[in-house]
PDB file of C-alpha atoms in Angstrom:
ATOM      1  CA  MET A   1     -45.630  -5.534  19.481  1.00 64.00           C
ATOM      2  CA  MET A   2     -42.342  -7.259  19.590  1.00 74.00           C
ATOM      3  CA  ASP A   3     -42.957  -8.575  23.047  1.00 76.00           C
ATOM      4  CA  HIS A   4     -46.277 -10.221  21.916  1.00 84.00           C
ATOM      5  CA  PRO A   5     -46.112 -14.077  22.189  1.00 89.00           C
ATOM      6  CA  THR A   6     -47.373 -14.422  18.620  1.00 91.00           C
ATOM      7  CA  PHE A   7     -44.451 -12.257  17.386  1.00 92.00           C
ATOM      8  CA  LYS A   8     -41.896 -14.011  19.506  1.00 92.00           C
ATOM      9  CA  ARG A   9     -43.049 -17.429  18.025  1.00 94.00           C
ATOM     10  CA  GLU A  10     -42.979 -16.187  14.493  1.00 94.00           C
ATOM     11  CA  ASN A  11     -39.527 -14.618  15.033  1.00 95.00           C
ATOM     12  CA  HIS A  12     -38.198 -17.826  16.496  1.00 96.00           C
ATOM     13  CA  ASP A  13     -39.447 -19.805  13.534  1.00 96.00           C
ATOM     14  CA  ARG A  14     -37.749 -17.284  11.114  1.00 96.00           C
ATOM     15  CA  VAL A  15     -34.457 -17.494  12.870  1.00 97.00           C
ATOM     16  CA  GLN A  16     -34.603 -21.311  13.036  1.00 97.00           C
ATOM     17  CA  ALA A  17     -35.460 -21.332   9.333  1.00 96.00           C
ATOM     18  CA  VAL A  18     -32.302 -19.337   8.597  1.00 97.00           C
ATOM     19  CA  GLU A  19     -30.205 -21.568  10.748  1.00 97.00           C
ATOM     20  CA  ASN A  20     -31.644 -24.581   8.954  1.00 96.00           C
ATOM     21  CA  LEU A  21     -30.719 -23.027   5.482  1.00 97.00           C
ATOM     22  CA  PHE A  22     -26.953 -23.498   6.403  1.00 96.00           C
ATOM     23  CA  HIS A  23     -27.631 -27.224   7.305  1.00 91.00           C
ATOM     24  CA  HIS A  24     -24.756 -28.552   9.433  1.00 88.00           C
ATOM     25  CA  THR A  25     -22.155 -26.247   8.104  1.00 88.00           C
ATOM     26  CA  GLY A  26     -23.283 -23.205  10.145  1.00 91.00           C
ATOM     27  CA  LYS A  27     -23.286 -22.210  13.848  1.00 95.00           C
ATOM     28  CA  SER A  28     -26.456 -22.079  15.920  1.00 95.00           C
ATOM     29  CA  LEU A  29     -28.317 -18.750  15.360  1.00 97.00           C
ATOM     30  CA  CYS A  30     -31.153 -19.255  17.820  1.00 96.00           C
ATOM     31  CA  LYS A  31     -30.568 -17.151  21.007  1.00 94.00           C
ATOM     32  CA  PRO A  32     -32.958 -15.451  23.445  1.00 94.00           C
ATOM     33  CA  GLY A  33     -33.635 -11.938  22.432  1.00 94.00           C
ATOM     34  CA  ARG A  34     -32.265 -12.251  18.859  1.00 97.00           C
ATOM     35  CA  ILE A  35     -34.555 -10.934  16.146  1.00 96.00           C
ATOM     36  CA  LEU A  36     -34.253 -11.286  12.466  1.00 97.00           C
ATOM     37  CA  ILE A  37     -34.483  -7.784  10.889  1.00 97.00           C
ATOM     38  CA  GLY A  38     -33.789  -8.327   7.288  1.00 97.00           C
ATOM     39  CA  GLU A  39     -32.455 -10.618   4.591  1.00 97.00           C
ATOM     40  CA  GLY A  40     -31.602 -10.376   0.927  1.00 96.00           C
ATOM     41  CA  VAL A  41     -28.972 -11.137  -1.813  1.00 96.00           C
ATOM     42  CA  LEU A  42     -26.254  -8.710  -2.164  1.00 96.00           C
ATOM     43  CA  VAL A  43     -23.193  -8.741  -4.496  1.00 95.00           C
ATOM     44  CA  LYS A  44     -19.808  -8.963  -2.559  1.00 94.00           C
ATOM     45  CA  GLN A  45     -16.559  -7.982  -4.170  1.00 88.00           C
ATOM     46  CA  GLY A  46     -14.374 -11.093  -4.109  1.00 83.00           C
ATOM     47  CA  ARG A  47     -10.723 -11.347  -5.040  1.00 76.00           C
ATOM     48  CA  LYS A  48     -11.360 -12.350  -8.595  1.00 77.00           C
ATOM     49  CA  LYS A  49     -14.872 -11.324  -9.330  1.00 84.00           C
ATOM     50  CA  MET A  50     -18.226 -10.055  -7.889  1.00 88.00           C
ATOM     51  CA  GLN A  51     -20.154 -12.805  -6.220  1.00 92.00           C
ATOM     52  CA  LYS A  52     -23.891 -13.044  -5.073  1.00 95.00           C
ATOM     53  CA  LYS A  53     -24.028 -13.680  -1.304  1.00 96.00           C
ATOM     54  CA  VAL A  54     -27.051 -14.094   0.986  1.00 97.00           C
ATOM     55  CA  PHE A  55     -27.017 -11.654   3.921  1.00 98.00           C
ATOM     56  CA  PHE A  56     -29.202 -11.880   7.098  1.00 98.00           C
ATOM     57  CA  LEU A  57     -29.333  -8.874   9.437  1.00 98.00           C
ATOM     58  CA  PHE A  58     -30.296  -9.643  13.078  1.00 98.00           C
ATOM     59  CA  ASN A  59     -30.479  -7.165  15.884  1.00 96.00           C
ATOM     60  CA  ASP A  60     -27.034  -8.035  17.150  1.00 97.00           C
ATOM     61  CA  ILE A  61     -25.108  -9.778  14.246  1.00 97.00           C
ATOM     62  CA  LEU A  62     -24.695  -9.737  10.462  1.00 98.00           C
ATOM     63  CA  VAL A  63     -24.594 -13.192   8.839  1.00 98.00           C
ATOM     64  CA  TYR A  64     -23.720 -13.994   5.239  1.00 97.00           C
ATOM     65  CA  GLY A  65     -22.884 -17.023   3.194  1.00 96.00           C
ATOM     66  CA  SER A  66     -22.471 -18.543  -0.267  1.00 95.00           C
ATOM     67  CA  ILE A  67     -25.442 -19.562  -2.252  1.00 95.00           C
ATOM     68  CA  VAL A  68     -25.753 -23.206  -3.294  1.00 94.00           C
ATOM     69  CA  VAL A  69     -29.526 -23.198  -4.009  1.00 93.00           C
ATOM     70  CA  ASN A  70     -31.128 -19.802  -3.446  1.00 90.00           C
ATOM     71  CA  GLY A  71     -33.739 -19.975  -0.716  1.00 91.00           C
ATOM     72  CA  ARG A  72     -32.952 -23.626   0.093  1.00 93.00           C
ATOM     73  CA  TRP A  73     -29.232 -24.130   0.790  1.00 95.00           C
ATOM     74  CA  TYR A  74     -26.395 -21.811   1.810  1.00 96.00           C
ATOM     75  CA  ASN A  75     -22.839 -22.619   3.150  1.00 95.00           C
ATOM     76  CA  LYS A  76     -19.660 -20.883   4.218  1.00 95.00           C
ATOM     77  CA  GLN A  77     -21.524 -19.052   6.984  1.00 97.00           C
ATOM     78  CA  LYS A  78     -19.828 -15.867   8.435  1.00 96.00           C
ATOM     79  CA  ILE A  79     -21.047 -14.173  11.466  1.00 97.00           C
ATOM     80  CA  ILE A  80     -20.044 -10.481  12.262  1.00 96.00           C
ATOM     81  CA  PRO A  81     -21.106  -8.846  15.560  1.00 95.00           C
ATOM     82  CA  LEU A  82     -22.727  -5.420  14.779  1.00 95.00           C
ATOM     83  CA  GLU A  83     -20.535  -3.757  17.279  1.00 93.00           C
ATOM     84  CA  ASP A  84     -17.465  -4.607  15.169  1.00 93.00           C
ATOM     85  CA  ILE A  85     -18.799  -3.063  11.915  1.00 95.00           C
ATOM     86  CA  LYS A  86     -18.070   0.231  10.420  1.00 94.00           C
ATOM     87  CA  LEU A  87     -19.827   1.314   7.257  1.00 95.00           C
ATOM     88  CA  GLU A  88     -18.560   3.651   4.619  1.00 94.00           C
ATOM     89  CA  ASP A  89     -20.745   4.928   1.837  1.00 94.00           C
ATOM     90  CA  ILE A  90     -19.338   4.699  -1.750  1.00 91.00           C
ATOM     91  CA  GLU A  91     -20.358   6.962  -4.546  1.00 91.00           C
ATOM     92  CA  ASP A  92     -21.631   5.396  -7.680  1.00 90.00           C
ATOM     93  CA  SER A  93     -19.272   5.037 -10.660  1.00 85.00           C
ATOM     94  CA  GLU A  94     -19.781   3.961 -14.266  1.00 84.00           C
ATOM     95  CA  VAL A  95     -18.967   0.339 -13.300  1.00 78.00           C
ATOM     96  CA  TYR A  96     -20.182  -0.012  -9.782  1.00 83.00           C
ATOM     97  CA  LYS A  97     -23.611   1.061  -8.503  1.00 91.00           C
ATOM     98  CA  HIS A  98     -25.378   1.056  -5.071  1.00 95.00           C
ATOM     99  CA  GLN A  99     -22.107   0.084  -3.222  1.00 94.00           C
ATOM    100  CA  TRP A 100     -20.815   0.512   0.213  1.00 95.00           C
ATOM    101  CA  LEU A 101     -17.969  -0.794   2.348  1.00 94.00           C
ATOM    102  CA  ILE A 102     -18.312  -2.975   5.337  1.00 95.00           C
ATOM    103  CA  ARG A 103     -15.272  -2.771   7.585  1.00 93.00           C
ATOM    104  CA  THR A 104     -14.436  -5.015  10.524  1.00 93.00           C
ATOM    105  CA  PRO A 105     -11.202  -5.585  12.485  1.00 92.00           C
ATOM    106  CA  SER A 106     -10.404  -8.898  10.635  1.00 89.00           C
ATOM    107  CA  LYS A 107     -11.870  -8.353   7.231  1.00 90.00           C
ATOM    108  CA  SER A 108     -13.283  -5.497   5.040  1.00 92.00           C
ATOM    109  CA  PHE A 109     -15.153  -5.955   1.792  1.00 93.00           C
ATOM    110  CA  PHE A 110     -17.415  -3.931  -0.674  1.00 93.00           C
ATOM    111  CA  VAL A 111     -21.068  -5.014  -1.201  1.00 95.00           C
ATOM    112  CA  SER A 112     -23.675  -3.768  -3.728  1.00 95.00           C
ATOM    113  CA  ALA A 113     -27.505  -3.752  -3.622  1.00 96.00           C
ATOM    114  CA  PRO A 114     -29.959  -4.090  -6.409  1.00 94.00           C
ATOM    115  CA  SER A 115     -31.015  -0.301  -5.975  1.00 94.00           C
ATOM    116  CA  ASN A 116     -30.188   2.664  -4.082  1.00 95.00           C
ATOM    117  CA  LYS A 117     -33.251   2.305  -1.909  1.00 95.00           C
ATOM    118  CA  ASP A 118     -32.103  -1.199  -0.904  1.00 96.00           C
ATOM    119  CA  LYS A 119     -28.634   0.066  -0.210  1.00 96.00           C
ATOM    120  CA  GLN A 120     -29.915   2.732   2.088  1.00 97.00           C
ATOM    121  CA  ALA A 121     -32.192   0.314   3.812  1.00 96.00           C
ATOM    122  CA  TRP A 122     -29.282  -1.979   4.688  1.00 97.00           C
ATOM    123  CA  MET A 123     -27.071   0.988   5.800  1.00 97.00           C
ATOM    124  CA  GLU A 124     -29.845   2.463   7.909  1.00 97.00           C
ATOM    125  CA  HIS A 125     -30.968  -0.671   9.617  1.00 96.00           C
ATOM    126  CA  ILE A 126     -27.342  -1.703  10.558  1.00 97.00           C
ATOM    127  CA  GLY A 127     -26.711   1.724  11.779  1.00 95.00           C
ATOM    128  CA  GLU A 128     -29.850   1.700  13.822  1.00 95.00           C
ATOM    129  CA  PHE A 129     -29.405  -1.647  15.708  1.00 94.00           C
ATOM    130  CA  GLN A 130     -25.659  -0.833  15.950  1.00 92.00           C
ATOM    131  CA  SER A 131     -26.487   2.205  17.874  1.00 90.00           C
ATOM    132  CA  SER A 132     -29.006   0.404  20.092  1.00 87.00           C
ATOM    133  CA  LEU A 133     -26.232  -2.069  21.131  1.00 87.00           C
ATOM    134  CA  THR A 134     -23.605   0.578  21.896  1.00 74.00           C
ATOM    135  CA  THR A 135     -25.906   2.598  23.998  1.00 70.00           C
ATOM    136  CA  SER A 136     -27.079  -0.426  26.038  1.00 65.00           C
ATOM    137  CA  SER A 137     -23.537  -1.766  26.675  1.00 62.00           C
ATOM    138  CA  ASN A 138     -20.134  -0.548  27.678  1.00 63.00           C
ATOM    139  CA  HIS A 139     -18.590  -1.942  24.528  1.00 59.00           C
ATOM    140  CA  LYS A 140     -15.949   0.289  23.099  1.00 61.00           C
ATOM    141  CA  PRO A 141     -15.870   0.456  19.216  1.00 60.00           C
ATOM    142  CA  ASN A 142     -12.703  -0.786  17.519  1.00 58.00           C
ATOM    143  CA  LYS A 143     -10.339   1.783  16.365  1.00 68.00           C
ATOM    144  CA  LYS A 144      -8.561  -0.309  13.804  1.00 85.00           C
ATOM    145  CA  PHE A 145     -10.155  -2.009  10.904  1.00 89.00           C
ATOM    146  CA  ALA A 146      -8.773  -4.411   8.163  1.00 88.00           C
ATOM    147  CA  VAL A 147      -8.386  -2.830   4.678  1.00 88.00           C
ATOM    148  CA  SER A 148     -10.272  -4.173   1.729  1.00 87.00           C
ATOM    149  CA  TRP A 149      -8.261  -6.227  -0.598  1.00 88.00           C
ATOM    150  CA  LEU A 150      -7.887  -4.843  -4.110  1.00 86.00           C
ATOM    151  CA  PRO A 151      -9.346  -7.359  -6.586  1.00 85.00           C
ATOM    152  CA  ASP A 152      -6.960  -9.266  -8.898  1.00 87.00           C
ATOM    153  CA  HIS A 153      -7.885  -7.561 -12.167  1.00 84.00           C
ATOM    154  CA  VAL A 154      -6.769  -4.007 -11.049  1.00 82.00           C
ATOM    155  CA  ALA A 155      -3.019  -4.609 -11.338  1.00 89.00           C
ATOM    156  CA  CYS A 156      -1.104  -6.384 -14.059  1.00 93.00           C
ATOM    157  CA  LYS A 157       2.234  -5.897 -12.115  1.00 95.00           C
ATOM    158  CA  CYS A 158       3.432  -5.671  -8.563  1.00 95.00           C
ATOM    159  CA  MET A 159       2.193  -2.534  -6.805  1.00 93.00           C
ATOM    160  CA  ARG A 160       5.368  -2.320  -4.604  1.00 94.00           C
ATOM    161  CA  CYS A 161       8.399  -2.875  -6.944  1.00 95.00           C
ATOM    162  CA  LEU A 162       6.361  -1.878 -10.071  1.00 93.00           C
ATOM    163  CA  SER A 163       8.427  -4.153 -12.186  1.00 94.00           C
ATOM    164  CA  THR A 164       7.321  -7.785 -11.789  1.00 95.00           C
ATOM    165  CA  LYS A 165       4.504  -8.533 -14.122  1.00 95.00           C
ATOM    166  CA  PHE A 166       1.883 -11.075 -12.920  1.00 94.00           C
ATOM    167  CA  GLY A 167       1.219 -14.203 -14.883  1.00 92.00           C
ATOM    168  CA  GLY A 168       2.729 -17.795 -15.183  1.00 88.00           C
ATOM    169  CA  ALA A 169       5.090 -18.352 -12.282  1.00 89.00           C
ATOM    170  CA  ASN A 170       4.611 -14.833 -10.966  1.00 92.00           C
ATOM    171  CA  ARG A 171       1.403 -15.183  -8.807  1.00 93.00           C
ATOM    172  CA  ARG A 172      -0.508 -12.279  -7.236  1.00 94.00           C
ATOM    173  CA  HIS A 173      -0.340 -12.052  -3.497  1.00 95.00           C
ATOM    174  CA  HIS A 174      -2.274  -9.619  -1.116  1.00 93.00           C
ATOM    175  CA  CYS A 175      -0.651  -7.794   1.658  1.00 95.00           C
ATOM    176  CA  ARG A 176      -2.845  -8.379   4.592  1.00 92.00           C
ATOM    177  CA  ASN A 177      -2.095  -4.857   5.942  1.00 92.00           C
ATOM    178  CA  CYS A 178      -2.534  -2.568   3.008  1.00 92.00           C
ATOM    179  CA  GLY A 179      -4.452  -4.838   0.589  1.00 90.00           C
ATOM    180  CA  PHE A 180      -2.005  -4.211  -2.375  1.00 92.00           C
ATOM    181  CA  LEU A 181      -1.402  -6.747  -4.959  1.00 94.00           C
ATOM    182  CA  VAL A 182       2.418  -7.713  -4.711  1.00 96.00           C
ATOM    183  CA  CYS A 183       4.772 -10.273  -6.067  1.00 96.00           C
ATOM    184  CA  ASN A 184       6.420 -13.112  -4.089  1.00 95.00           C
ATOM    185  CA  SER A 185       9.750 -11.243  -3.840  1.00 96.00           C
ATOM    186  CA  CYS A 186       7.992  -8.150  -2.296  1.00 97.00           C
ATOM    187  CA  SER A 187       5.909 -10.222   0.255  1.00 96.00           C
ATOM    188  CA  LYS A 188       8.226 -12.794   1.806  1.00 95.00           C
ATOM    189  CA  GLN A 189       7.745 -11.644   5.396  1.00 95.00           C
ATOM    190  CA  CYS A 190       4.949 -12.588   7.911  1.00 96.00           C
ATOM    191  CA  ILE A 191       4.058 -10.587  10.962  1.00 95.00           C
ATOM    192  CA  VAL A 192       1.165 -10.379  13.576  1.00 94.00           C
ATOM    193  CA  ILE A 193      -1.363  -7.693  12.834  1.00 92.00           C
ATOM    194  CA  ASN A 194      -3.160  -7.543  16.245  1.00 88.00           C
ATOM    195  CA  HIS A 195      -6.621  -6.194  15.098  1.00 85.00           C
ATOM    196  CA  ILE A 196      -6.728  -9.010  12.446  1.00 88.00           C
ATOM    197  CA  HIS A 197      -5.552 -11.885  14.542  1.00 89.00           C
ATOM    198  CA  PRO A 198      -3.686 -11.587  17.849  1.00 88.00           C
ATOM    199  CA  THR A 199      -1.180 -14.428  17.446  1.00 92.00           C
ATOM    200  CA  LYS A 200      -1.157 -15.593  13.817  1.00 93.00           C
ATOM    201  CA  ALA A 201       1.576 -14.099  11.589  1.00 94.00           C
ATOM    202  CA  LEU A 202       0.121 -12.894   8.288  1.00 94.00           C
ATOM    203  CA  ARG A 203       1.778 -12.303   4.864  1.00 96.00           C
ATOM    204  CA  VAL A 204       2.564  -8.613   4.308  1.00 95.00           C
ATOM    205  CA  CYS A 205       4.530  -6.596   1.789  1.00 96.00           C
ATOM    206  CA  SER A 206       8.131  -5.506   2.641  1.00 95.00           C
ATOM    207  CA  PHE A 207       6.959  -1.857   2.984  1.00 95.00           C
ATOM    208  CA  CYS A 208       4.228  -2.784   5.548  1.00 95.00           C
ATOM    209  CA  TYR A 209       6.549  -5.246   7.290  1.00 95.00           C
ATOM    210  CA  LYS A 210       9.039  -2.461   7.975  1.00 94.00           C
ATOM    211  CA  LYS A 211       6.187   0.001   8.997  1.00 93.00           C
ATOM    212  CA  ILE A 212       4.641  -2.472  11.554  1.00 92.00           C
ATOM    213  CA  LYS A 213       8.100  -3.400  12.998  1.00 92.00           C
ATOM    214  CA  GLU A 214       8.847   0.378  13.513  1.00 91.00           C
ATOM    215  CA  GLU A 215       5.379   0.766  15.101  1.00 89.00           C
ATOM    216  CA  ASN A 216       5.970  -2.088  17.392  1.00 88.00           C
ATOM    217  CA  SER A 217       9.317  -0.807  18.352  1.00 86.00           C
ATOM    218  CA  ARG A 218       7.913   2.609  19.289  1.00 86.00           C
ATOM    219  CA  GLN A 219       5.209   0.961  21.380  1.00 80.00           C
ATOM    220  CA  ARG A 220       7.819  -1.034  23.319  1.00 77.00           C
ATOM    221  CA  GLY A 221       9.827   2.171  23.808  1.00 68.00           C
ATOM    222  CA  ASP A 222      12.993   0.826  22.137  1.00 50.00           C
ATOM    223  CA  SER A 223      12.588   2.860  18.977  1.00 40.00           C
ATOM    224  CA  THR A 224      15.175   5.242  17.579  1.00 38.00           C
ATOM    225  CA  GLY A 225      12.230   7.646  17.099  1.00 36.00           C
ATOM    226  CA  ARG A 226      12.459   7.605  13.410  1.00 35.00           C
ATOM    227  CA  SER A 227       9.121   7.340  11.746  1.00 32.00           C
ATOM    228  CA  SER A 228       8.283   5.654   8.441  1.00 30.00           C
ATOM    229  CA  SER A 229       7.370   7.663   5.365  1.00 29.00           C
ATOM    230  CA  GLU A 230       3.688   8.169   4.281  1.00 29.00           C
ATOM    231  CA  GLU A 231       2.583   5.216   2.279  1.00 31.00           C
ATOM    232  CA  GLU A 232       2.046   6.018  -1.361  1.00 33.00           C
ATOM    233  CA  GLU A 233      -1.313   5.789  -2.990  1.00 33.00           C
ATOM    234  CA  LEU A 234      -1.552   3.615  -6.088  1.00 34.00           C
ATOM    235  CA  ALA A 235      -5.027   3.930  -7.455  1.00 35.00           C
ATOM    236  CA  PRO A 236      -6.103   1.406 -10.219  1.00 37.00           C
ATOM    237  CA  SER A 237      -6.650   2.982 -13.606  1.00 34.00           C
ATOM    238  CA  GLY A 238     -10.081   3.018 -14.974  1.00 35.00           C
ATOM    239  CA  ASP A 239      -9.224   1.090 -18.128  1.00 35.00           C
ATOM    240  CA  GLU A 240      -8.235  -1.963 -16.052  1.00 38.00           C
ATOM    241  CA  MET A 241     -11.609  -2.217 -14.423  1.00 38.00           C
ATOM    242  CA  GLU A 242     -13.993  -4.881 -15.569  1.00 42.00           C
ATOM    243  CA  GLU A 243     -17.776  -4.466 -15.350  1.00 40.00           C
ATOM    244  CA  PRO A 244     -19.191  -7.187 -13.166  1.00 42.00           C
ATOM    245  CA  GLU A 245     -21.740  -9.500 -14.590  1.00 47.00           C
ATOM    246  CA  ILE A 246     -24.160 -10.072 -11.705  1.00 52.00           C
ATOM    247  CA  GLY A 247     -27.573 -10.253 -13.391  1.00 59.00           C
ATOM    248  CA  ILE A 248     -30.883  -9.317 -11.875  1.00 62.00           C
ATOM    249  CA  TYR A 249     -31.669 -10.044  -8.082  1.00 69.00           C
ATOM    250  CA  SER A 250     -34.560  -9.241  -5.974  1.00 80.00           C
ATOM    251  CA  PRO A 251     -34.898  -6.502  -3.330  1.00 85.00           C
ATOM    252  CA  SER A 252     -34.394  -7.400   0.313  1.00 93.00           C
ATOM    253  CA  SER A 253     -37.111  -8.327   2.837  1.00 94.00           C
ATOM    254  CA  TRP A 254     -37.394  -6.408   6.135  1.00 94.00           C
ATOM    255  CA  LEU A 255     -39.299  -6.605   9.283  1.00 92.00           C
ATOM    256  CA  ASP A 256     -41.746  -3.766  10.169  1.00 89.00           C
ATOM    257  CA  THR A 257     -40.596  -3.265  13.823  1.00 82.00           C
ATOM    258  CA  LYS A 258     -43.796  -1.302  14.527  1.00 81.00           C
ATOM    259  CA  ASN A 259     -46.322  -3.822  13.282  1.00 81.00           C
ATOM    260  CA  GLY A 260     -44.264  -7.004  13.628  1.00 79.00           C
ATOM    261  CA  THR A 261     -44.897  -7.883  10.027  1.00 85.00           C
ATOM    262  CA  TRP A 262     -42.456  -9.217   7.446  1.00 84.00           C
ATOM    263  CA  GLY A 263     -42.257  -8.262   3.758  1.00 76.00           C
ATOM    264  CA  ARG A 264     -40.250  -7.361   0.711  1.00 71.00           C
ATOM    265  CA  MET A 265     -39.208  -3.825  -0.039  1.00 60.00           C
ATOM    266  CA  SER A 266     -40.925  -2.301  -3.005  1.00 55.00           C
ATOM    267  CA  THR A 267     -38.460  -0.837  -5.655  1.00 49.00           C
TER     268      THR A 267
END
């Protein structure tokens, strides 16, 4: 069915329509063999709050962006190859429902669907086409993925020195290696984190700076052999979590790959 000329024409029109929704701010999405599998609005965990984002799943990439006018205009397009994605299921809590973690080498983030059925559809479709890609190519999966940043509201003081309180002149900073919220004094160093960016030095906390330096030294063979201690786990306390106000949003639309038809999932 997917090789039928009618389907190919309809799919091309759908992919072109998605490309047009990003206007001149996005990259070209039309490519031979690329098929639009699904689309929908998901809620992405941002640094300060939960935000609605539009997501488009193709058979080789995942695209998302910010909503300017829903269904008409999107911007800040991001493109992630499916081969670079690792999914982690997240159990429901009192605050967050239907959530999972999307991990990539350069960035990791939490997303939520309007229902558990919608969540499972996204995870299953991504996994299905990801498997198709890896079996048809010699691509080796990435072993290292970026951590997800902790949102600003989970900590009122530095998670490294545990003394500096945030506010006023004491701004929050995110360590690009561990994702912790740290103060300026605890995050003055920058270092290259290869799986995030091969050449750009990124801001890290003093703990991770020392840890990465020691790892680099061991890899070069000039280390004293001393290993860094295990990183402590600092979990945010429940009373600091704020319930996101995300409102109601519609279920996603999916391609029926057997019939070549397009439609919205029933809740």
